[in-house]
Amino acid sequence: MNLDFSFMNWELIRAFVLKGFWFSITLTIVATAGGILLGTLLALMRLSGKKVLEVPAVIYVNGMRSIPLVMVILWFFLLVPFLIGRPIGAEISAYVTFIAFEAAYFSEIMRAGIQSIPRGQVHAGQAVGMTYGQNMRLVVLPQAFRNMLPVLLTQTIILFQDTSLVYAIGAYDMLKGFETAGKNYGRPIESYLVAAVAYFVICFALSWAVKRLHKRIAIIR
Amino acid sequence: MGSNWDWQMFLQDPGGEYPTYWQWMMSAWGWTVSVSVLALIVALVLGFVIGTLRTLPDSPVWARLGNAWVELFRNIPLLVQIFLWYHVVPALIPPLRGVPSFVLVVLALGFFTSARIAEQVRSGIQALPRGQRYAGMAMGFTTFQYYRYVLLPMAFRIIVPPLTSETMNIFKNSSVAFAVSVSELTMFAMQVQEETSRGIEVYLAVTALYIVSAFAINRIMAFIEKRLRIPGFALPGRAGGGH
């Protein structure tokens, strides 16, 4: 078996891989932002102490966390067109799915973050006359977010890796880009190897950066 | 949509190996369980060895190799790793040609998860009070002995909770085997959805089986955890994360 990587040039990357790369990146960013937003909401519902809010949030989060992501991707791909009455592309379906799915994981992180804030701070906020919303927005959430930043970013790296699972519905992500290139040039093996290296370099660099950030934050605290 | 249910489709004949869709689905569940359990065994064995190597005193080479292993298998998406095992490894290592994709998926999932278990094992061992290691040394134990009799039994018992979530992850991650046509639950769902256009019923049934599996693992592990709990030894909780 001779490996020949000479077909891998900038031309090919631009023709096949870049489009997928940008989709993977955009999906990661959109799902992180949307997931943290929705996840924070779920965490607040869960910690609200009101059964009407708490129970649906618990069911949602635990339900999502016990189903494989691939199944969730397939579900949304099947259901969303059914609900809105017209077909949607695999890409849009992926955005919806990842926001909904990641929200469950981000909500657990945010819940831990909110619980890491000493109760005394909440009481202090109440004592100076802050409403619940002000207290959350000005006192609790900014600190919860900062405390959990490394964990949130680690989750984002996992999320980036998981974007490759849109393979199940045929969306064009980075992996698909490499795969298509490999097929077109009759060099699938080299192509998968380069794909693995690309994912490794991106994820390794990101987790190294998160580790450094973690150290710096640890000193501040 | 409520009036359009057709659960009887599970009793129909898919016209293949199995007399009914129901039996096909049960067989698919069997594949999911087999892939997961075998991968878990691979992951536990490798994870414990590598996690231990990373904590050995005075052997930076082994520790570094262990770290490299963890970084390698943690920073490549599982699907890509499965493709590597399926397309690349047999091409580079001729004796592996003709190995069924079931075995390759078990290895892929096992190696992928071993990195995560190695991380748990390392932090489990490092969470033990340093005095335990020194006590072992003071007793005249060799390195192998104080790992075998002192550190590892303790570490194993305190990492049962994270191992629970890794076990549940393995079950969920086994769904990625669909990509190399192992006929497990997700593959079944995709195929039957296309064949019968009864996607909702099929997905509901498959999702229910995944939830039942997750619940069963959770109970089994809770039982193990209860039996193995070390009295009076509590570690600070960890924040969630991972899939």
Short mmCIF file of C-alpha atoms in Angstrom, two decimals:
data_model
loop_
_atom_site.label_atom_id
_atom_site.label_comp_id
_atom_site.label_asym_id
_atom_site.label_seq_id
_atom_site.Cartn_x
_atom_site.Cartn_y
_atom_site.Cartn_z
CA MET A 1 0.00 0.00 0.00
CA ASN A 2 1.57 3.24 -1.13
CA LEU A 3 0.25 6.45 0.25
CA ASP A 4 0.33 9.37 -2.13
CA PHE A 5 -0.65 12.74 -0.79
CA SER A 6 0.44 14.71 -3.86
CA PHE A 7 -3.18 15.20 -4.96
CA MET A 8 -3.86 17.23 -1.81
CA ASN A 9 -3.20 20.77 -2.89
CA TRP A 10 -4.68 24.15 -2.23
CA GLU A 11 -6.82 23.90 -5.37
CA LEU A 12 -8.54 20.79 -4.03
CA ILE A 13 -8.93 22.21 -0.54
CA ARG A 14 -10.60 25.28 -1.99
CA ALA A 15 -12.83 23.26 -4.29
CA PHE A 16 -14.07 20.65 -1.81
CA VAL A 17 -13.05 21.22 1.77
CA LEU A 18 -13.39 24.93 2.50
CA LYS A 19 -17.16 25.02 2.04
CA GLY A 20 -17.56 22.13 4.46
CA PHE A 21 -15.06 23.64 6.88
CA TRP A 22 -17.03 26.88 7.05
CA PHE A 23 -20.25 24.97 7.59
CA SER A 24 -18.69 22.99 10.46
CA ILE A 25 -17.40 26.22 12.03
CA THR A 26 -20.66 28.12 11.58
CA LEU A 27 -22.66 25.21 12.93
CA THR A 28 -20.36 25.07 15.97
CA ILE A 29 -20.68 28.80 16.65
CA VAL A 30 -24.43 28.98 16.08
CA ALA A 31 -25.08 25.87 18.16
CA THR A 32 -22.84 27.11 20.98
CA ALA A 33 -24.51 30.52 21.11
CA GLY A 34 -28.02 29.13 20.75
CA GLY A 35 -27.31 26.21 23.05
CA ILE A 36 -25.94 28.40 25.84
CA LEU A 37 -28.91 30.76 25.54
CA LEU A 38 -31.51 28.01 25.57
CA GLY A 39 -29.48 26.02 28.08
CA THR A 40 -29.31 28.93 30.52
CA LEU A 41 -33.06 29.29 30.21
CA LEU A 42 -33.50 25.58 30.97
CA ALA A 43 -31.13 25.84 33.93
CA LEU A 44 -33.10 28.79 35.32
CA MET A 45 -36.34 26.85 34.87
CA ARG A 46 -34.83 23.93 36.71
CA LEU A 47 -33.64 26.06 39.60
CA SER A 48 -36.79 28.16 39.77
CA GLY A 49 -38.37 26.02 42.47
CA LYS A 50 -41.69 26.07 40.60
CA LYS A 51 -42.84 22.60 39.58
CA VAL A 52 -44.53 23.87 36.37
CA LEU A 53 -41.19 25.10 35.07
CA GLU A 54 -38.96 22.54 36.73
CA VAL A 55 -40.58 19.33 35.50
CA PRO A 56 -40.61 20.14 31.76
CA ALA A 57 -36.99 21.28 31.95
CA VAL A 58 -35.92 18.09 33.73
CA ILE A 59 -37.76 15.91 31.21
CA TYR A 60 -36.27 17.83 28.29
CA VAL A 61 -32.69 17.77 29.57
CA ASN A 62 -32.69 14.15 30.74
CA GLY A 63 -34.54 13.01 27.62
CA MET A 64 -32.07 14.66 25.28
CA ARG A 65 -29.15 13.32 27.26
CA SER A 66 -30.28 9.71 27.00
CA ILE A 67 -30.72 9.68 23.20
CA PRO A 68 -27.79 9.40 20.77
CA LEU A 69 -27.13 12.61 18.86
CA VAL A 70 -27.48 10.75 15.56
CA MET A 71 -31.04 9.80 16.47
CA VAL A 72 -31.83 13.40 17.39
CA ILE A 73 -30.43 14.53 14.03
CA LEU A 74 -32.60 12.00 12.24
CA TRP A 75 -35.66 12.98 14.30
CA PHE A 76 -35.42 16.64 13.44
CA PHE A 77 -34.70 15.92 9.80
CA LEU A 78 -37.93 13.90 9.73
CA LEU A 79 -40.09 16.09 11.94
CA VAL A 80 -39.26 19.69 11.12
CA PRO A 81 -40.53 19.53 7.50
CA PHE A 82 -43.56 17.66 8.81
CA LEU A 83 -44.32 20.43 11.32
CA ILE A 84 -43.74 23.45 9.11
CA GLY A 85 -45.23 21.82 6.05
CA ARG A 86 -42.37 22.16 3.60
CA PRO A 87 -39.03 20.45 3.13
CA ILE A 88 -35.96 22.10 4.60
CA GLY A 89 -32.34 21.47 3.74
CA ALA A 90 -30.07 19.23 5.75
CA GLU A 91 -28.03 22.30 6.76
CA ILE A 92 -30.94 24.20 8.35
CA SER A 93 -32.12 21.03 10.00
CA ALA A 94 -28.63 20.60 11.47
CA TYR A 95 -28.72 24.11 12.99
CA VAL A 96 -32.07 23.46 14.68
CA THR A 97 -30.99 20.04 15.93
CA PHE A 98 -27.66 21.12 17.36
CA ILE A 99 -29.14 24.09 19.21
CA ALA A 100 -31.87 21.91 20.71
CA PHE A 101 -29.52 19.06 21.56
CA GLU A 102 -26.60 21.06 22.93
CA ALA A 103 -28.96 23.15 25.06
CA ALA A 104 -29.47 20.08 27.25
CA TYR A 105 -25.73 19.72 27.86
CA PHE A 106 -25.08 23.44 28.27
CA SER A 107 -27.97 23.68 30.72
CA GLU A 108 -26.26 21.16 33.03
CA ILE A 109 -23.06 23.21 32.90
CA MET A 110 -24.90 26.48 33.56
CA ARG A 111 -26.82 24.87 36.40
CA ALA A 112 -23.55 23.87 38.05
CA GLY A 113 -22.27 27.40 37.39
CA ILE A 114 -25.29 29.06 38.97
CA GLN A 115 -25.08 26.74 41.96
CA SER A 116 -21.41 27.63 42.39
CA ILE A 117 -22.39 31.20 43.32
CA PRO A 118 -22.69 31.53 47.12
CA ARG A 119 -26.28 32.01 48.27
CA GLY A 120 -25.19 35.06 50.22
CA GLN A 121 -24.71 36.98 46.98
CA VAL A 122 -28.29 36.32 45.95
CA HIS A 123 -29.51 37.41 49.36
CA ALA A 124 -27.34 40.52 49.15
CA GLY A 125 -28.92 41.33 45.80
CA GLN A 126 -32.37 40.89 47.27
CA ALA A 127 -31.43 43.03 50.22
CA VAL A 128 -30.52 45.98 48.01
CA GLY A 129 -33.90 45.63 46.32
CA MET A 130 -32.98 43.84 43.09
CA THR A 131 -35.72 41.95 41.31
CA TYR A 132 -35.16 38.28 40.41
CA GLY A 133 -34.28 39.28 36.85
CA GLN A 134 -31.81 41.96 37.92
CA ASN A 135 -30.24 39.64 40.42
CA MET A 136 -29.70 36.96 37.79
CA ARG A 137 -28.56 39.32 35.05
CA LEU A 138 -26.26 41.52 37.12
CA VAL A 139 -24.99 39.26 39.88
CA VAL A 140 -25.39 35.54 39.34
CA LEU A 141 -25.17 34.81 35.60
CA PRO A 142 -22.03 36.83 34.78
CA GLN A 143 -20.10 35.03 37.52
CA ALA A 144 -21.64 31.65 36.72
CA PHE A 145 -20.64 32.15 33.12
CA ARG A 146 -17.10 33.12 34.03
CA ASN A 147 -16.66 30.22 36.44
CA MET A 148 -17.87 27.78 33.84
CA LEU A 149 -16.05 29.27 30.87
CA PRO A 150 -13.45 26.49 30.54
CA VAL A 151 -16.13 23.79 30.78
CA LEU A 152 -18.31 25.62 28.27
CA LEU A 153 -15.39 25.88 25.85
CA THR A 154 -14.50 22.22 26.30
CA GLN A 155 -18.09 21.39 25.46
CA THR A 156 -17.74 23.56 22.34
CA ILE A 157 -14.75 21.48 21.22
CA ILE A 158 -16.81 18.31 21.66
CA LEU A 159 -19.60 20.04 19.76
CA PHE A 160 -17.21 20.80 16.91
CA GLN A 161 -16.28 17.11 16.74
CA ASP A 162 -19.94 16.14 16.81
CA THR A 163 -20.76 18.31 13.82
CA SER A 164 -19.26 15.48 11.74
CA LEU A 165 -22.40 13.46 12.57
CA VAL A 166 -24.46 15.52 10.13
CA TYR A 167 -23.11 12.82 7.83
CA ALA A 168 -26.32 10.95 8.76
CA ILE A 169 -28.47 13.41 6.83
CA GLY A 170 -25.96 14.18 4.11
CA ALA A 171 -25.16 17.77 5.05
CA TYR A 172 -21.91 19.08 3.57
CA ASP A 173 -19.49 19.56 6.47
CA MET A 174 -15.70 19.34 6.66
CA LEU A 175 -15.66 15.53 6.78
CA LYS A 176 -17.98 15.35 3.80
CA GLY A 177 -15.66 17.76 1.98
CA PHE A 178 -12.65 15.50 2.50
CA GLU A 179 -14.68 12.45 1.62
CA THR A 180 -15.92 13.98 -1.64
CA ALA A 181 -12.40 15.04 -2.55
CA GLY A 182 -11.10 11.55 -1.83
CA LYS A 183 -13.77 9.96 -3.98
CA ASN A 184 -13.22 12.35 -6.87
CA TYR A 185 -9.48 11.72 -6.94
CA GLY A 186 -9.74 8.01 -6.17
CA ARG A 187 -7.69 8.51 -2.99
CA PRO A 188 -10.15 7.89 -0.14
CA ILE A 189 -7.55 6.54 2.29
CA GLU A 190 -5.24 9.54 2.10
CA SER A 191 -8.26 11.81 2.27
CA TYR A 192 -9.58 10.28 5.49
CA LEU A 193 -6.09 10.50 6.98
CA VAL A 194 -5.80 14.19 6.15
CA ALA A 195 -9.32 14.74 7.53
CA ALA A 196 -8.26 13.11 10.80
CA VAL A 197 -5.15 15.28 10.97
CA ALA A 198 -7.22 18.41 10.27
CA TYR A 199 -9.71 17.62 13.05
CA PHE A 200 -6.87 16.70 15.39
CA VAL A 201 -4.94 19.92 14.80
CA ILE A 202 -8.02 22.10 15.29
CA CYS A 203 -9.26 20.30 18.42
CA PHE A 204 -5.80 19.92 19.96
CA ALA A 205 -5.02 23.61 19.47
CA LEU A 206 -8.37 24.61 20.93
CA SER A 207 -8.07 22.37 23.97
CA TRP A 208 -4.55 23.65 24.57
CA ALA A 209 -5.92 27.20 24.50
CA VAL A 210 -8.70 26.24 26.92
CA LYS A 211 -6.15 24.71 29.28
CA ARG A 212 -4.16 27.95 29.29
CA LEU A 213 -7.29 29.99 29.88
CA HIS A 214 -8.24 27.67 32.72
CA LYS A 215 -4.89 28.33 34.40
CA ARG A 216 -5.28 32.08 34.07
CA ILE A 217 -8.80 32.06 35.44
CA ALA A 218 -7.72 29.82 38.30
CA ILE A 219 -5.18 32.47 39.33
CA ILE A 220 -7.76 35.26 39.32
CA ARG A 221 -10.05 33.28 41.58
CA MET B 1 -51.21 13.03 13.08
CA GLY B 2 -52.68 10.99 15.94
CA SER B 3 -55.10 9.16 13.67
CA ASN B 4 -52.41 8.04 11.30
CA TRP B 5 -50.49 5.72 13.61
CA ASP B 6 -49.71 2.38 12.13
CA TRP B 7 -48.08 0.25 14.79
CA GLN B 8 -49.04 -2.92 12.98
CA MET B 9 -46.21 -2.29 10.58
CA PHE B 10 -43.95 -3.92 13.18
CA LEU B 11 -45.74 -7.22 12.51
CA GLN B 12 -45.29 -7.00 8.76
CA ASP B 13 -42.73 -8.92 6.79
CA PRO B 14 -39.76 -6.84 5.67
CA GLY B 15 -39.02 -9.52 3.12
CA GLY B 16 -35.52 -10.36 4.18
CA GLU B 17 -33.69 -12.21 6.87
CA TYR B 18 -36.32 -11.58 9.54
CA PRO B 19 -40.00 -12.61 9.48
CA THR B 20 -41.19 -9.30 10.99
CA TYR B 21 -39.89 -5.78 11.52
CA TRP B 22 -40.29 -6.40 15.23
CA GLN B 23 -37.81 -9.26 15.19
CA TRP B 24 -35.45 -7.26 13.02
CA MET B 25 -35.55 -4.45 15.57
CA MET B 26 -34.82 -6.83 18.44
CA SER B 27 -31.83 -8.17 16.54
CA ALA B 28 -30.68 -4.59 15.92
CA TRP B 29 -30.96 -3.92 19.65
CA GLY B 30 -28.84 -7.01 20.19
CA TRP B 31 -26.16 -5.54 17.91
CA THR B 32 -26.26 -2.24 19.76
CA VAL B 33 -25.80 -4.06 23.07
CA SER B 34 -23.00 -6.29 21.72
CA VAL B 35 -21.06 -3.42 20.17
CA SER B 36 -21.41 -1.40 23.37
CA VAL B 37 -20.52 -4.14 25.84
CA LEU B 38 -17.48 -5.35 23.86
CA ALA B 39 -16.28 -1.78 23.30
CA LEU B 40 -16.72 -1.12 27.01
CA ILE B 41 -14.47 -4.07 27.84
CA VAL B 42 -11.79 -2.83 25.40
CA ALA B 43 -12.11 0.69 26.78
CA LEU B 44 -11.91 -0.37 30.43
CA VAL B 45 -8.82 -2.53 29.92
CA LEU B 46 -6.97 0.05 27.81
CA GLY B 47 -8.23 2.95 29.87
CA PHE B 48 -7.03 1.46 33.13
CA VAL B 49 -3.61 0.56 31.74
CA ILE B 50 -3.08 3.96 30.13
CA GLY B 51 -4.56 5.95 32.97
CA THR B 52 -2.24 4.14 35.36
CA LEU B 53 0.82 4.68 33.16
CA ARG B 54 0.15 8.40 33.26
CA THR B 55 0.52 8.48 37.04
CA LEU B 56 3.64 6.31 37.38
CA PRO B 57 6.46 8.01 39.24
CA ASP B 58 9.89 8.26 37.58
CA SER B 59 8.87 7.09 34.13
CA PRO B 60 8.30 10.17 32.01
CA VAL B 61 8.44 8.13 28.81
CA TRP B 62 5.43 5.99 29.73
CA ALA B 63 3.57 8.96 31.12
CA ARG B 64 4.22 10.89 27.93
CA LEU B 65 3.07 7.98 25.78
CA GLY B 66 -0.08 7.76 27.85
CA ASN B 67 -0.72 11.47 27.43
CA ALA B 68 -0.16 11.20 23.68
CA TRP B 69 -2.64 8.34 23.50
CA VAL B 70 -5.29 10.36 25.30
CA GLU B 71 -4.76 13.45 23.15
CA LEU B 72 -4.80 11.41 19.96
CA PHE B 73 -8.05 9.58 20.60
CA ARG B 74 -9.79 12.50 22.24
CA ASN B 75 -9.19 15.08 19.53
CA ILE B 76 -10.49 13.20 16.50
CA PRO B 77 -14.26 12.85 16.07
CA LEU B 78 -15.59 9.33 16.65
CA LEU B 79 -17.06 9.15 13.15
CA VAL B 80 -13.68 10.00 11.61
CA GLN B 81 -12.03 7.36 13.81
CA ILE B 82 -14.56 4.79 12.67
CA PHE B 83 -13.76 5.67 9.04
CA LEU B 84 -10.05 5.35 9.81
CA TRP B 85 -10.58 1.87 11.24
CA TYR B 86 -12.85 0.87 8.40
CA HIS B 87 -11.08 2.34 5.37
CA VAL B 88 -7.52 3.15 6.38
CA VAL B 89 -6.32 0.57 8.92
CA PRO B 90 -7.10 -2.54 6.80
CA ALA B 91 -5.39 -0.90 3.82
CA LEU B 92 -2.24 -0.21 5.82
CA ILE B 93 -2.22 -3.45 7.83
CA PRO B 94 -3.01 -6.29 5.41
CA PRO B 95 -3.79 -8.97 8.04
CA LEU B 96 -6.77 -6.85 9.11
CA ARG B 97 -8.38 -7.12 5.69
CA GLY B 98 -11.60 -9.07 5.77
CA VAL B 99 -12.18 -8.40 9.45
CA PRO B 100 -15.94 -7.78 9.82
CA SER B 101 -16.95 -4.15 10.31
CA PHE B 102 -18.53 -5.15 13.63
CA VAL B 103 -15.06 -5.87 15.04
CA LEU B 104 -13.60 -2.67 13.62
CA VAL B 105 -16.40 -0.63 15.17
CA VAL B 106 -15.83 -2.31 18.54
CA LEU B 107 -12.13 -1.41 18.31
CA ALA B 108 -12.89 2.16 17.19
CA LEU B 109 -15.40 2.78 19.94
CA GLY B 110 -13.24 1.00 22.50
CA PHE B 111 -10.09 3.01 21.68
CA PHE B 112 -12.06 6.28 21.52
CA THR B 113 -13.59 5.66 24.95
CA SER B 114 -10.33 4.33 26.42
CA ALA B 115 -8.88 7.85 26.18
CA ARG B 116 -11.75 9.22 28.22
CA ILE B 117 -11.57 6.42 30.79
CA ALA B 118 -7.79 6.86 31.03
CA GLU B 119 -8.46 10.49 31.94
CA GLN B 120 -10.91 9.41 34.67
CA VAL B 121 -8.49 6.81 36.00
CA ARG B 122 -5.64 9.31 36.12
CA SER B 123 -7.69 11.87 38.00
CA GLY B 124 -9.01 9.11 40.26
CA ILE B 125 -5.51 8.01 41.22
CA GLN B 126 -4.32 11.60 41.63
CA ALA B 127 -7.32 12.40 43.81
CA LEU B 128 -6.14 9.88 46.40
CA PRO B 129 -4.25 11.35 49.34
CA ARG B 130 -0.51 11.20 48.61
CA GLY B 131 0.00 9.42 51.91
CA GLN B 132 -1.55 6.24 50.51
CA ARG B 133 1.20 5.94 47.94
CA TYR B 134 3.87 6.70 50.54
CA ALA B 135 2.34 4.24 52.99
CA GLY B 136 2.58 1.56 50.31
CA MET B 137 6.21 2.47 49.65
CA ALA B 138 6.97 2.48 53.37
CA MET B 139 5.56 -1.04 53.66
CA GLY B 140 8.22 -2.10 51.19
CA PHE B 141 5.77 -2.69 48.33
CA THR B 142 7.15 -2.50 44.82
CA THR B 143 5.55 0.02 42.48
CA PHE B 144 3.47 -2.76 40.93
CA GLN B 145 2.36 -3.96 44.37
CA TYR B 146 1.23 -0.63 45.76
CA TYR B 147 -0.68 0.09 42.59
CA ARG B 148 -2.24 -3.35 42.64
CA TYR B 149 -3.12 -3.47 46.34
CA VAL B 150 -3.48 0.16 47.40
CA LEU B 151 -4.05 2.74 44.69
CA LEU B 152 -6.02 0.97 41.96
CA PRO B 153 -8.71 -0.62 44.15
CA MET B 154 -9.38 2.80 45.70
CA ALA B 155 -9.24 4.63 42.39
CA PHE B 156 -11.63 2.17 40.78
CA ARG B 157 -14.15 2.66 43.53
CA ILE B 158 -14.10 6.44 43.43
CA ILE B 159 -14.40 6.68 39.65
CA VAL B 160 -17.54 4.58 39.39
CA PRO B 161 -19.80 7.65 38.93
CA PRO B 162 -17.86 9.00 35.91
CA LEU B 163 -17.63 5.45 34.58
CA THR B 164 -21.42 5.33 34.69
CA SER B 165 -21.68 8.24 32.33
CA GLU B 166 -18.95 6.79 30.08
CA THR B 167 -20.91 3.53 29.91
CA MET B 168 -24.03 5.42 28.92
CA ASN B 169 -21.96 7.35 26.38
CA ILE B 170 -20.73 4.12 24.83
CA PHE B 171 -24.31 3.01 24.28
CA LYS B 172 -25.20 6.32 22.68
CA ASN B 173 -22.00 6.44 20.65
CA SER B 174 -22.57 2.94 19.29
CA SER B 175 -25.16 4.60 17.07
CA VAL B 176 -22.30 5.98 14.96
CA ALA B 177 -21.72 2.41 13.73
CA PHE B 178 -24.51 3.08 11.23
CA ALA B 179 -21.86 4.80 9.09
CA VAL B 180 -20.15 1.49 8.31
CA SER B 181 -23.39 -0.48 7.98
CA VAL B 182 -23.39 -2.39 11.24
CA SER B 183 -27.06 -3.29 11.55
CA GLU B 184 -27.60 -1.77 14.98
CA LEU B 185 -30.59 0.31 16.07
CA THR B 186 -29.78 3.55 14.26
CA MET B 187 -29.03 1.71 11.02
CA PHE B 188 -32.32 -0.16 11.46
CA ALA B 189 -34.19 3.11 12.01
CA MET B 190 -32.68 4.70 8.89
CA GLN B 191 -33.31 1.70 6.67
CA VAL B 192 -36.85 1.01 7.78
CA GLN B 193 -37.76 4.69 7.65
CA GLU B 194 -36.83 4.67 3.99
CA GLU B 195 -38.50 1.35 3.21
CA THR B 196 -41.81 1.88 4.94
CA SER B 197 -42.09 5.67 5.23
CA ARG B 198 -43.33 4.93 8.76
CA GLY B 199 -40.50 7.01 10.17
CA ILE B 200 -42.25 8.34 13.24
CA GLU B 201 -43.31 4.93 14.55
CA VAL B 202 -39.88 3.44 13.88
CA TYR B 203 -37.98 6.36 15.41
CA LEU B 204 -40.26 6.33 18.45
CA ALA B 205 -39.67 2.61 18.99
CA VAL B 206 -35.90 2.94 18.53
CA THR B 207 -35.71 6.01 20.76
CA ALA B 208 -37.68 4.14 23.42
CA LEU B 209 -35.20 1.27 23.26
CA TYR B 210 -32.28 3.68 23.69
CA ILE B 211 -33.98 5.27 26.70
CA VAL B 212 -34.73 1.85 28.20
CA SER B 213 -31.08 0.87 27.69
CA ALA B 214 -29.83 4.10 29.26
CA PHE B 215 -32.14 3.60 32.22
CA ALA B 216 -31.06 -0.02 32.68
CA ILE B 217 -27.36 0.95 32.67
CA ASN B 218 -28.07 3.73 35.10
CA ARG B 219 -29.73 1.31 37.53
CA ILE B 220 -27.02 -1.34 37.17
CA MET B 221 -24.26 1.20 37.74
CA ALA B 222 -26.14 2.75 40.68
CA PHE B 223 -26.25 -0.72 42.24
CA ILE B 224 -22.52 -1.24 41.65
CA GLU B 225 -21.78 2.21 43.02
CA LYS B 226 -23.77 1.51 46.15
CA ARG B 227 -21.99 -1.77 46.76
CA LEU B 228 -18.55 -0.28 46.18
CA ARG B 229 -18.95 3.04 47.92
CA ILE B 230 -16.08 3.80 50.29
CA PRO B 231 -17.52 4.89 53.62
CA GLY B 232 -16.52 8.41 54.58
CA PHE B 233 -14.62 9.15 51.40
CA ALA B 234 -16.20 11.96 49.40
CA LEU B 235 -14.75 13.79 46.43
CA PRO B 236 -15.90 17.18 45.23
CA GLY B 237 -18.47 16.87 42.46
CA ARG B 238 -17.60 17.54 38.85
CA ALA B 239 -19.52 19.63 36.37
CA GLY B 240 -21.17 17.79 33.52
CA GLY B 241 -20.03 17.86 29.94
CA GLY B 242 -19.20 15.42 27.20
CA HIS B 243 -21.62 13.34 25.27
#
